[in-house]
Short mmCIF file of C-alpha atoms in Angstrom, two decimals:
data_model
loop_
_atom_site.label_atom_id
_atom_site.label_comp_id
_atom_site.label_asym_id
_atom_site.label_seq_id
_atom_site.Cartn_x
_atom_site.Cartn_y
_atom_site.Cartn_z
CA MET A 155 7.95 6.21 46.41
CA LYS A 156 6.04 4.21 43.85
CA LYS A 157 4.40 7.37 42.61
CA LEU A 158 7.79 9.02 42.23
CA LEU A 159 9.03 6.01 40.32
CA LEU A 160 6.08 6.24 37.95
CA ILE A 161 6.62 9.94 37.35
CA GLN A 162 10.30 9.35 36.71
CA PHE A 163 9.46 6.57 34.32
CA LEU A 164 6.92 8.67 32.40
CA LEU A 165 9.39 11.54 32.24
CA LEU A 166 11.98 9.17 30.86
CA CYS A 167 9.51 7.92 28.27
CA SER A 168 8.63 11.42 27.18
CA ILE A 169 12.30 12.29 26.78
CA LEU A 170 12.87 9.14 24.77
CA GLN A 171 9.88 10.09 22.69
CA ALA A 172 11.12 13.60 22.01
CA GLN A 173 14.44 12.18 20.88
CA ASP A 174 12.98 10.74 17.72
CA VAL A 175 12.82 12.44 14.32
CA ASP A 176 9.56 10.63 13.58
CA SER A 177 7.78 11.78 16.70
CA LEU A 178 8.89 15.35 16.13
CA MET A 179 7.49 15.06 12.59
CA ALA A 180 4.21 13.73 13.95
CA ASN A 181 3.94 16.85 16.11
CA LEU A 182 4.44 19.04 13.05
CA SER A 183 2.02 17.26 10.73
CA GLU A 184 -1.17 19.03 11.61
CA GLU A 185 -2.92 18.63 8.30
CA LYS A 186 -4.40 21.64 6.59
CA ASP A 187 -8.01 21.55 5.49
CA TYR A 188 -7.90 21.66 1.71
CA ARG A 189 -10.85 22.29 -0.57
CA VAL A 190 -12.09 19.20 -2.32
CA GLN A 191 -11.32 19.53 -6.01
CA ALA A 192 -13.28 18.42 -9.04
CA THR A 193 -16.55 17.20 -7.53
CA PHE A 194 -17.51 16.97 -11.17
CA LYS A 195 -15.24 17.25 -14.18
CA SER A 196 -17.39 19.82 -15.89
CA PRO A 197 -19.83 22.65 -15.07
CA ARG A 198 -22.52 20.55 -16.80
CA LEU A 199 -23.61 17.00 -16.18
CA VAL A 200 -26.07 15.58 -18.73
CA LEU A 201 -28.89 18.11 -18.63
CA LEU A 202 -28.26 19.88 -15.34
CA GLN A 203 -25.57 22.25 -14.16
CA THR A 204 -23.10 20.94 -11.59
CA ASN A 205 -21.57 22.87 -8.71
CA GLU A 206 -18.40 23.37 -10.76
CA THR A 207 -17.59 26.75 -12.27
CA GLN A 208 -14.97 28.02 -14.67
CA LYS A 209 -11.52 28.61 -13.22
CA ALA A 210 -10.59 32.29 -12.89
CA LYS A 211 -9.77 33.90 -16.26
CA ASN A 212 -10.63 30.71 -18.13
CA LEU A 213 -13.00 30.77 -21.07
CA ALA A 214 -14.93 27.72 -22.15
CA PHE A 215 -16.45 27.29 -25.58
CA TRP A 216 -19.48 25.00 -25.56
CA VAL A 217 -21.00 23.02 -28.38
CA GLY A 218 -24.07 20.95 -27.62
CA HIS A 219 -26.30 18.86 -29.80
CA ARG A 220 -29.54 16.90 -29.39
CA PHE A 221 -30.59 14.59 -32.19
CA GLY A 222 -34.06 13.24 -32.97
CA ASP A 223 -36.05 10.37 -31.48
CA ILE A 224 -34.24 7.05 -31.72
CA GLY A 225 -37.46 5.02 -31.87
CA GLY A 226 -41.19 5.58 -32.05
CA GLU A 227 -43.06 7.14 -34.95
CA PHE A 228 -40.42 9.88 -35.53
CA GLY A 229 -37.37 7.63 -35.26
CA GLY A 230 -36.21 4.34 -36.61
CA SER A 231 -34.37 3.78 -39.88
CA ASN A 232 -36.25 6.63 -41.66
CA THR A 233 -34.22 9.19 -39.72
CA LEU A 234 -31.23 6.90 -39.07
CA PHE A 235 -32.42 6.59 -35.47
CA GLY A 236 -32.74 10.33 -35.06
CA LEU A 237 -29.34 11.29 -36.45
CA ASP A 238 -30.96 13.12 -39.39
CA ILE A 239 -32.68 15.50 -37.01
CA ALA A 240 -31.38 18.21 -34.70
CA THR A 241 -33.94 19.11 -32.05
CA ASP A 242 -31.49 21.49 -30.42
CA LEU A 243 -28.06 22.98 -30.98
CA TYR A 244 -26.25 25.06 -28.41
CA LEU A 245 -23.25 27.32 -28.83
CA GLY A 246 -22.00 29.21 -25.82
CA PHE A 247 -19.16 30.83 -23.96
CA ASP A 248 -18.63 30.69 -20.20
CA TYR A 249 -16.03 32.88 -18.54
CA GLY A 250 -14.66 32.67 -15.01
CA ILE A 251 -14.35 36.16 -13.53
CA THR A 252 -13.03 34.55 -10.33
CA ASP A 253 -12.81 30.90 -9.31
CA ALA A 254 -16.23 31.37 -7.69
CA LEU A 255 -18.08 33.51 -10.25
CA THR A 256 -18.85 32.49 -13.82
CA VAL A 257 -20.88 34.36 -16.45
CA GLY A 258 -21.93 32.92 -19.76
CA ILE A 259 -23.88 33.52 -22.92
CA GLY A 260 -25.34 31.04 -25.36
CA ARG A 261 -27.66 30.53 -28.23
CA SER A 262 -30.01 27.58 -28.72
CA LYS A 263 -31.73 26.39 -31.86
CA PHE A 264 -34.76 25.42 -29.74
CA ASN A 265 -37.08 28.46 -29.81
CA GLU A 266 -34.12 30.36 -31.33
CA SER A 267 -33.32 31.44 -27.81
CA TYR A 268 -30.45 33.52 -26.51
CA SER A 269 -29.52 32.91 -22.91
CA GLY A 270 -27.30 34.40 -20.26
CA LEU A 271 -26.17 32.61 -17.14
CA VAL A 272 -24.53 33.46 -13.82
CA LYS A 273 -23.05 30.88 -11.49
CA TYR A 274 -21.68 31.58 -8.06
CA ARG A 275 -19.96 29.11 -5.74
CA LEU A 276 -21.27 29.87 -2.27
CA LEU A 277 -19.68 27.00 -0.29
CA TRP A 278 -16.77 24.72 -1.07
CA GLN A 279 -16.55 21.21 0.29
CA GLU A 280 -13.44 20.77 2.43
CA GLU A 281 -11.66 17.61 3.44
CA ASP A 282 -12.53 17.89 7.14
CA SER A 283 -14.84 20.70 8.12
CA MET A 284 -17.24 21.39 5.25
CA PRO A 285 -19.22 18.41 3.96
CA LEU A 286 -20.96 20.05 0.97
CA SER A 287 -20.47 22.39 -1.93
CA VAL A 288 -23.24 24.83 -2.74
CA THR A 289 -23.48 26.80 -5.98
CA LEU A 290 -26.16 29.27 -7.06
CA PHE A 291 -27.23 29.27 -10.68
CA GLY A 292 -29.37 31.70 -12.59
CA GLN A 293 -30.23 31.71 -16.28
CA SER A 294 -32.42 33.99 -18.35
CA SER A 295 -33.58 33.10 -21.82
CA TRP A 296 -34.97 35.25 -24.62
CA ILE A 297 -37.00 33.56 -27.33
CA THR A 298 -36.37 35.22 -30.71
CA ARG A 299 -38.33 33.01 -33.12
CA GLU A 300 -41.30 34.27 -35.11
CA PRO A 301 -44.55 33.81 -33.17
CA PHE A 302 -46.46 30.64 -34.11
CA SER A 303 -49.69 32.60 -33.95
CA ARG A 304 -50.26 36.34 -34.28
CA ASN A 305 -50.87 36.97 -30.59
CA GLU A 306 -48.43 34.47 -29.10
CA PHE A 307 -46.06 37.14 -27.78
CA ASP A 308 -48.00 40.34 -27.12
CA LYS A 309 -45.04 42.14 -25.68
CA GLU A 310 -41.28 41.61 -25.66
CA SER A 311 -41.24 40.48 -22.02
CA ASP A 312 -43.45 37.52 -23.02
CA ARG A 313 -40.36 36.05 -24.65
CA ILE A 314 -38.23 36.08 -21.51
CA SER A 315 -38.01 33.41 -18.82
CA HIS A 316 -35.81 33.03 -15.75
CA PHE A 317 -34.52 29.92 -14.04
CA PHE A 318 -32.91 29.74 -10.61
CA GLN A 319 -31.29 26.73 -9.05
CA VAL A 320 -29.38 25.90 -5.90
CA ILE A 321 -26.87 23.13 -6.52
CA ILE A 322 -25.90 21.13 -3.46
CA ALA A 323 -23.13 18.65 -4.21
CA ARG A 324 -20.84 16.28 -2.41
CA LYS A 325 -17.84 14.28 -3.56
CA PHE A 326 -18.08 11.07 -1.56
CA SER A 327 -14.88 9.50 -2.87
CA PRO A 328 -12.45 10.26 -5.71
CA GLY A 329 -14.82 8.46 -8.09
CA VAL A 330 -18.30 9.09 -6.73
CA SER A 331 -20.14 12.43 -6.55
CA PHE A 332 -23.80 13.35 -6.15
CA MET A 333 -25.86 16.50 -6.28
CA ILE A 334 -29.37 17.72 -5.50
CA ASN A 335 -30.61 20.75 -7.44
CA PRO A 336 -33.84 22.40 -6.32
CA GLY A 337 -34.90 25.03 -8.84
CA PHE A 338 -37.67 27.39 -9.89
CA LEU A 339 -38.68 28.50 -13.37
CA ILE A 340 -40.42 31.83 -13.88
CA ARG A 341 -42.08 32.17 -17.27
CA PRO A 342 -44.75 34.47 -18.67
CA GLU A 343 -48.15 33.00 -19.43
CA ALA A 344 -47.49 33.45 -23.16
CA GLN A 345 -44.88 30.67 -23.03
CA VAL A 346 -47.23 28.14 -21.42
CA GLN A 347 -48.09 25.60 -24.13
CA ASP A 348 -50.78 23.69 -22.23
CA ILE A 349 -53.60 25.98 -21.11
CA ASP A 350 -53.91 24.19 -17.74
CA ASP A 351 -50.20 24.25 -16.97
CA SER A 352 -48.92 26.64 -14.34
CA ASP A 353 -46.74 29.56 -15.38
CA ASN A 354 -44.02 29.02 -12.84
CA LEU A 355 -42.64 25.57 -12.17
CA PHE A 356 -40.70 24.02 -9.35
CA ALA A 357 -38.05 21.52 -10.38
CA LEU A 358 -35.96 19.16 -8.30
CA GLY A 359 -32.91 17.69 -9.98
CA ILE A 360 -30.72 14.86 -8.80
CA GLY A 361 -27.51 13.85 -10.48
CA GLY A 362 -24.38 11.83 -10.03
CA ARG A 363 -21.23 10.56 -11.59
CA VAL A 364 -19.23 7.40 -11.11
CA LYS A 365 -15.72 7.19 -12.51
CA ILE A 366 -15.00 3.97 -14.34
CA PHE A 367 -11.50 4.97 -15.44
CA LYS A 368 -9.37 7.92 -14.42
CA ARG A 369 -10.67 10.05 -17.28
CA ILE A 370 -13.97 8.36 -18.11
CA SER A 371 -17.13 8.58 -16.01
CA ILE A 372 -20.73 7.48 -16.20
CA ILE A 373 -23.01 10.47 -15.58
CA ALA A 374 -26.76 10.70 -15.04
CA ASP A 375 -29.33 13.22 -13.90
CA TYR A 376 -33.08 13.24 -13.37
CA THR A 377 -35.33 16.24 -12.83
CA PHE A 378 -38.71 16.07 -11.08
CA VAL A 379 -41.10 18.56 -12.66
CA ASN A 380 -44.31 16.55 -12.77
CA GLY A 381 -45.76 15.95 -9.34
CA LEU A 382 -44.37 19.17 -7.86
CA SER A 383 -46.19 22.40 -8.66
CA ARG A 384 -47.34 21.27 -12.12
CA PRO A 385 -51.06 20.31 -12.31
CA ASP A 386 -51.74 16.59 -12.83
CA ASP A 387 -54.52 16.70 -15.44
CA LEU A 388 -52.90 18.32 -18.46
CA GLN A 389 -53.87 17.86 -22.12
CA THR A 390 -50.23 17.46 -23.10
CA ASP A 391 -48.10 14.56 -21.88
CA TYR A 392 -45.09 16.04 -20.15
CA TYR A 393 -42.30 13.85 -18.85
CA ASN A 394 -39.55 14.34 -16.34
CA PRO A 395 -36.20 14.99 -18.02
CA PHE A 396 -33.78 12.12 -17.59
CA GLY A 397 -30.34 11.73 -19.13
CA VAL A 398 -27.45 9.30 -18.88
CA GLY A 399 -24.09 9.63 -20.53
CA VAL A 400 -20.40 8.94 -20.68
CA GLU A 401 -18.03 11.77 -19.90
CA ILE A 402 -14.49 11.75 -21.29
CA GLU A 403 -11.91 14.24 -20.16
CA THR A 404 -8.74 14.90 -22.18
CA GLY A 405 -6.83 17.81 -20.70
CA GLY A 406 -8.58 20.95 -21.92
CA HIS A 407 -11.58 19.17 -23.48
CA VAL A 408 -14.54 17.49 -21.83
CA PHE A 409 -16.77 15.34 -24.04
CA ALA A 410 -20.13 14.08 -22.84
CA LEU A 411 -21.96 11.56 -25.00
CA ASN A 412 -25.53 11.38 -23.75
CA PHE A 413 -28.91 9.76 -24.13
CA GLN A 414 -31.90 11.75 -22.90
CA ASN A 415 -35.60 12.32 -23.48
CA SER A 416 -35.38 16.13 -23.42
CA GLN A 417 -35.29 17.79 -26.81
CA ALA A 418 -33.72 21.00 -25.52
CA ILE A 419 -30.39 21.81 -23.91
CA ILE A 420 -30.91 24.78 -21.59
CA ALA A 421 -33.02 24.43 -18.44
CA ASN A 422 -35.40 27.26 -19.43
CA ASN A 423 -36.39 25.14 -22.43
CA PHE A 424 -36.24 21.56 -21.17
CA ILE A 425 -37.82 22.02 -17.72
CA PRO A 426 -41.26 23.03 -19.14
CA ASN A 427 -41.15 21.42 -22.59
CA THR A 428 -40.02 17.79 -22.29
CA THR A 429 -42.74 15.95 -24.20
CA LYS A 430 -40.77 12.84 -25.09
CA SER A 431 -40.50 9.74 -23.00
CA TRP A 432 -37.90 7.01 -22.59
CA SER A 433 -40.60 4.36 -22.84
CA ASP A 434 -41.97 5.15 -26.32
CA GLY A 435 -38.73 5.69 -28.25
CA GLY A 436 -38.50 9.42 -27.47
CA VAL A 437 -34.97 9.05 -26.19
CA ARG A 438 -32.33 10.74 -28.30
CA PHE A 439 -28.57 10.83 -28.65
CA GLY A 440 -26.73 14.04 -27.89
CA PHE A 441 -23.37 15.44 -26.96
CA MET A 442 -21.86 18.32 -25.12
CA ILE A 443 -18.28 19.38 -25.80
CA SER A 444 -16.31 22.04 -23.99
CA ARG A 445 -12.95 23.46 -24.87
CA ASN A 446 -11.14 25.41 -22.20
CA PHE A 447 -8.94 28.43 -22.94
CA ASN A 448 -6.73 29.94 -20.27
CA LEU A 449 -6.70 33.72 -20.70
CA GLY A 450 -4.81 34.38 -17.48
CA PRO A 451 -1.14 35.24 -16.95
CA LYS A 452 1.42 32.78 -18.26
CA LYS A 453 4.01 33.26 -15.51
CA ILE A 454 3.84 31.88 -12.00
CA ALA A 455 3.41 34.59 -9.38
CA ASN A 456 6.40 33.87 -7.17
CA MET B 87 17.57 3.15 48.59
CA ARG B 88 16.98 6.71 47.47
CA PRO B 89 20.56 7.77 46.50
CA PHE B 90 21.00 4.52 44.64
CA TYR B 91 17.74 5.02 42.77
CA PHE B 92 18.62 8.57 41.72
CA LEU B 93 21.96 7.33 40.52
CA ILE B 94 20.24 4.85 38.23
CA MET B 95 17.79 7.45 36.91
CA THR B 96 20.57 9.97 36.31
CA PHE B 97 22.52 7.34 34.48
CA LEU B 98 19.48 6.54 32.31
CA TYR B 99 18.88 10.22 31.50
CA TRP B 100 22.50 10.73 30.69
CA ASN B 101 22.51 7.69 28.47
CA THR B 102 19.41 8.63 26.50
CA THR B 103 20.30 12.28 25.91
CA PRO B 104 23.65 12.48 24.20
CA VAL B 105 25.15 15.91 24.82
CA ASN B 106 25.31 16.96 21.18
CA ALA B 107 21.92 15.59 20.02
CA GLN B 108 20.32 18.50 18.28
CA PHE B 109 17.11 18.72 16.31
CA TYR B 110 16.16 21.21 13.64
CA GLN B 111 12.77 21.69 12.06
CA THR B 112 10.93 23.68 9.42
CA THR B 113 7.28 24.08 8.47
CA SER B 114 7.81 26.32 5.48
CA ALA B 115 10.21 24.48 3.20
CA GLU B 116 9.89 25.61 -0.39
CA ILE B 117 9.58 22.84 -2.95
CA ARG B 118 9.42 23.64 -6.64
CA PHE B 119 9.09 21.37 -9.55
CA PHE B 120 9.53 22.03 -13.18
CA SER B 121 8.49 20.10 -16.26
CA SER B 122 9.97 21.09 -19.58
CA ALA B 123 8.28 19.69 -22.68
CA PRO B 124 8.09 20.77 -26.34
CA VAL B 125 4.74 22.53 -26.04
CA GLU B 126 4.88 24.05 -22.59
CA ASP B 127 6.86 24.44 -19.42
CA ILE B 128 4.97 23.73 -16.24
CA GLU B 129 6.08 24.96 -12.84
CA ALA B 130 4.57 24.47 -9.43
CA VAL B 131 5.57 25.57 -5.97
CA SER B 132 4.69 24.68 -2.40
CA LYS B 133 5.92 26.59 0.62
CA GLU B 134 4.39 24.19 3.11
CA GLY B 135 7.02 21.46 3.31
CA ILE B 136 7.66 20.19 6.83
CA ALA B 137 10.84 18.50 7.96
CA VAL B 138 12.87 17.46 10.99
CA LEU B 139 16.64 16.93 10.98
CA ASN B 140 18.80 15.35 13.68
CA SER B 141 22.20 16.95 13.25
CA ASP B 142 23.82 14.37 15.52
CA ASN B 143 23.17 11.26 13.43
CA GLY B 144 22.08 13.02 10.23
CA GLU B 145 18.58 11.55 10.25
CA ILE B 146 16.06 13.51 8.23
CA SER B 147 12.33 13.25 7.61
CA PHE B 148 10.65 15.43 4.99
CA LYS B 149 7.01 15.72 3.96
CA VAL B 150 4.97 17.88 1.63
CA MET B 151 1.25 17.66 0.92
CA MET B 152 0.55 17.28 -2.80
CA ARG B 153 -2.45 19.58 -2.41
CA SER B 154 -0.19 22.43 -1.31
CA PHE B 155 1.43 22.77 -4.76
CA LYS B 156 0.28 25.88 -6.58
CA PHE B 157 0.28 26.09 -10.37
CA GLU B 158 0.04 29.09 -12.65
CA LYS B 159 -3.13 27.62 -14.19
CA SER B 160 -5.71 26.29 -11.79
CA LEU B 161 -7.00 23.75 -14.29
CA MET B 162 -3.48 22.30 -14.37
CA GLN B 163 -3.51 22.13 -10.60
CA GLU B 164 -6.77 20.19 -10.74
CA HIS B 165 -5.40 17.79 -13.35
CA PHE B 166 -2.19 17.33 -11.34
CA ASN B 167 -4.17 16.31 -8.25
CA GLU B 168 -6.91 14.37 -10.02
CA ASN B 169 -5.18 12.62 -12.90
CA TYR B 170 -1.48 12.35 -12.11
CA VAL B 171 -0.58 12.19 -8.42
CA GLU B 172 -4.09 11.23 -7.23
CA SER B 173 -3.70 13.31 -4.10
CA GLU B 174 -6.90 12.05 -2.50
CA LYS B 175 -5.43 8.54 -2.40
CA TYR B 176 -1.81 9.56 -1.89
CA PRO B 177 -1.89 12.89 -0.09
CA ALA B 178 1.83 13.47 0.58
CA ALA B 179 5.32 13.08 -0.84
CA THR B 180 7.90 12.06 1.76
CA PHE B 181 11.61 11.47 2.14
CA LYS B 182 13.19 9.67 5.06
CA GLY B 183 16.89 9.10 5.19
CA GLU B 184 20.26 9.62 6.76
CA ALA B 185 23.26 11.73 5.85
CA ASN B 186 26.29 9.78 4.65
CA SER B 187 28.66 12.17 6.39
CA LYS B 188 28.69 14.20 9.56
CA ILE B 189 27.25 17.69 9.51
CA ASP B 190 29.82 20.09 10.92
CA LEU B 191 27.86 22.65 12.95
CA ASP B 192 30.94 24.81 13.54
CA SER B 193 31.71 25.42 9.90
CA SER B 194 29.99 28.31 8.15
CA THR B 195 31.04 27.25 4.66
CA PRO B 196 28.46 25.28 2.64
CA GLN B 197 28.79 21.50 3.05
CA GLU B 198 27.80 18.98 0.42
CA VAL B 199 26.03 16.06 2.06
CA VAL B 200 24.26 13.12 0.44
CA PHE B 201 21.14 11.86 2.17
CA LYS B 202 20.48 8.16 1.57
CA GLY B 203 16.92 7.07 2.07
CA ASP B 204 13.46 6.41 0.67
CA PHE B 205 11.64 8.92 -1.48
CA SER B 206 7.93 8.29 -1.82
CA VAL B 207 5.38 9.96 -4.09
CA HIS B 208 2.10 8.63 -5.53
CA GLY B 209 2.30 5.76 -3.04
CA VAL B 210 5.49 4.36 -4.61
CA SER B 211 8.65 4.42 -2.55
CA ARG B 212 12.12 4.39 -4.14
CA PRO B 213 15.58 4.29 -2.53
CA ARG B 214 17.32 7.52 -3.47
CA ASP B 215 20.56 9.38 -2.80
CA ILE B 216 19.66 13.04 -2.57
CA PRO B 217 22.54 15.56 -2.72
CA VAL B 218 22.04 18.46 -0.35
CA ARG B 219 24.04 21.61 0.27
CA ILE B 220 23.88 22.58 3.94
CA THR B 221 24.91 25.98 5.26
CA VAL B 222 25.12 26.51 9.02
CA LYS B 223 23.76 29.90 10.07
CA ASN B 224 23.51 31.94 13.26
CA ASN B 225 26.20 29.90 15.09
CA GLY B 226 24.35 26.66 14.55
CA LYS B 227 20.86 27.96 15.42
CA ALA B 228 19.67 27.54 11.85
CA LEU B 229 20.50 25.34 8.86
CA LYS B 230 19.88 26.17 5.25
CA LEU B 231 19.28 23.18 3.00
CA GLU B 232 19.27 23.36 -0.78
CA SER B 233 18.82 20.47 -3.13
CA GLN B 234 18.09 19.67 -6.74
CA PHE B 235 17.13 16.25 -7.99
CA ASP B 236 15.10 14.62 -10.73
CA VAL B 237 12.01 12.47 -10.40
CA ALA B 238 11.02 10.18 -13.26
CA CYS B 239 7.24 9.85 -13.51
CA LYS B 240 7.41 6.19 -14.42
CA ASP B 241 9.47 5.38 -11.30
CA HIS B 242 6.41 6.28 -9.28
CA ASP B 243 3.70 4.89 -11.54
CA ILE B 244 2.57 8.36 -12.61
CA LYS B 245 1.11 7.73 -16.03
CA ILE B 246 1.15 10.38 -18.73
CA PRO B 247 -1.17 9.68 -21.67
CA LYS B 248 0.69 9.35 -24.98
CA ILE B 249 -1.22 12.26 -26.51
CA LEU B 250 0.15 14.55 -23.80
CA TRP B 251 3.85 13.67 -24.12
CA GLU B 252 4.40 17.05 -25.79
CA ASN B 253 2.94 18.84 -22.78
CA ILE B 254 4.41 16.98 -19.82
CA ALA B 255 8.02 15.93 -19.28
CA GLU B 256 8.83 12.35 -18.31
CA VAL B 257 11.43 13.54 -15.83
CA ILE B 258 10.48 16.31 -13.44
CA GLU B 259 13.14 18.61 -11.96
CA VAL B 260 12.61 19.18 -8.25
CA SER B 261 14.32 21.83 -6.17
CA VAL B 262 14.10 22.25 -2.42
CA ASN B 263 14.97 25.31 -0.42
CA ALA B 264 14.50 25.14 3.34
CA GLU B 265 15.61 27.01 6.41
CA PHE B 266 15.61 24.80 9.50
CA GLN B 267 15.47 26.30 12.98
CA ILE B 268 16.92 24.64 16.04
CA ILE B 269 14.41 23.05 18.42
CA THR B 270 15.01 24.45 21.87
CA LYS B 271 13.89 22.26 24.72
#
């Protein structure tokens, strides 16, 4: 009898429950797993690439600049803290073939190099099921400057290097994102400046951003090159590239105002050739500006 | 003991289930919004609105995930979620309210009903009167709801930077189009 009473009571409860608009809503609200958007605001952080790519049919125009040493023997008031000098200038276009696939071309002042890049988003972080985003990045660079010595580049392929990177990123909260970028640089022996240095170099980048306002973030990245595959006892002092900056987003533009020790902008140049250090005034000011153009259809599909 | 007990239970059941209590639901309500500004018109659409309506007392509950809105330009969609509605903090827009007049399930002509309730977006809730046109279909097995109303960004603390006033309207036109199906027990 008691059991029957209990069953009756539970039945009654469930009917009462089903009577309510709110409880019916609760049954309907099975939340969809959406992709996490905007892990980073831009496809580039300070020096490194982020997991972000161009949106489909969007073209970005890039202008980048690296000034001279702020301090040390090449900086100070003689060069207005490096502002008289341009160690690198970058002009480039990136185009999103799909939301996942971006191709780009660019030209750097450093080594007068032309570069082409491909970025592919392999995995997208989702709100529930997928914790990480993974993007593959490849960039080839062609040095076009006159050789410094007669036999610097014996053949045309001596001017070409390739860089591959896997970008693993996670947006921890609306304001905080991090990434880890293991990479590998393949370069011909002709491009090795220090005779003891290895041709090919492993690189491990780490980077992050913290939003301080809705449209303004602090960004930083650091790349381990020394201490990986690079020999320890080199004639030249090489340093690990490190940059910090402020990123400002205004609709179609993203501005990054940076300080870094690397003289060059593209990875093929700065991974092997960073000879300046933060500790002896070799840090420099720089900026990276992108302007986005939507080349897709103007009308909504449905 | 037993007949008496069943009498009580029957009475309770009868009391808690009014004969004409009827629920309708949808999981594919279409919500569009439109912003008209000097430089550009922006339109977005979601077809993932969910809602439940009690035709007996006119109670309604409506919900749409901000992330489900699709824009013509995906960068706009990112800015909408990141900069304006902050959909990671405030994932959904909701309306909960009650009709101010009875819905006549026997009439097949469109009925104008005003739903009084709370409209919430970007974490800010406002009391609103939303006019809705209801059409009873399939002998009361389905209800079609159509509505147009305006949402002022500043009512919900959605801030538009001054330099973008030419691109984004201060008042957004919202239209809802939903077909509710009866819930059969």
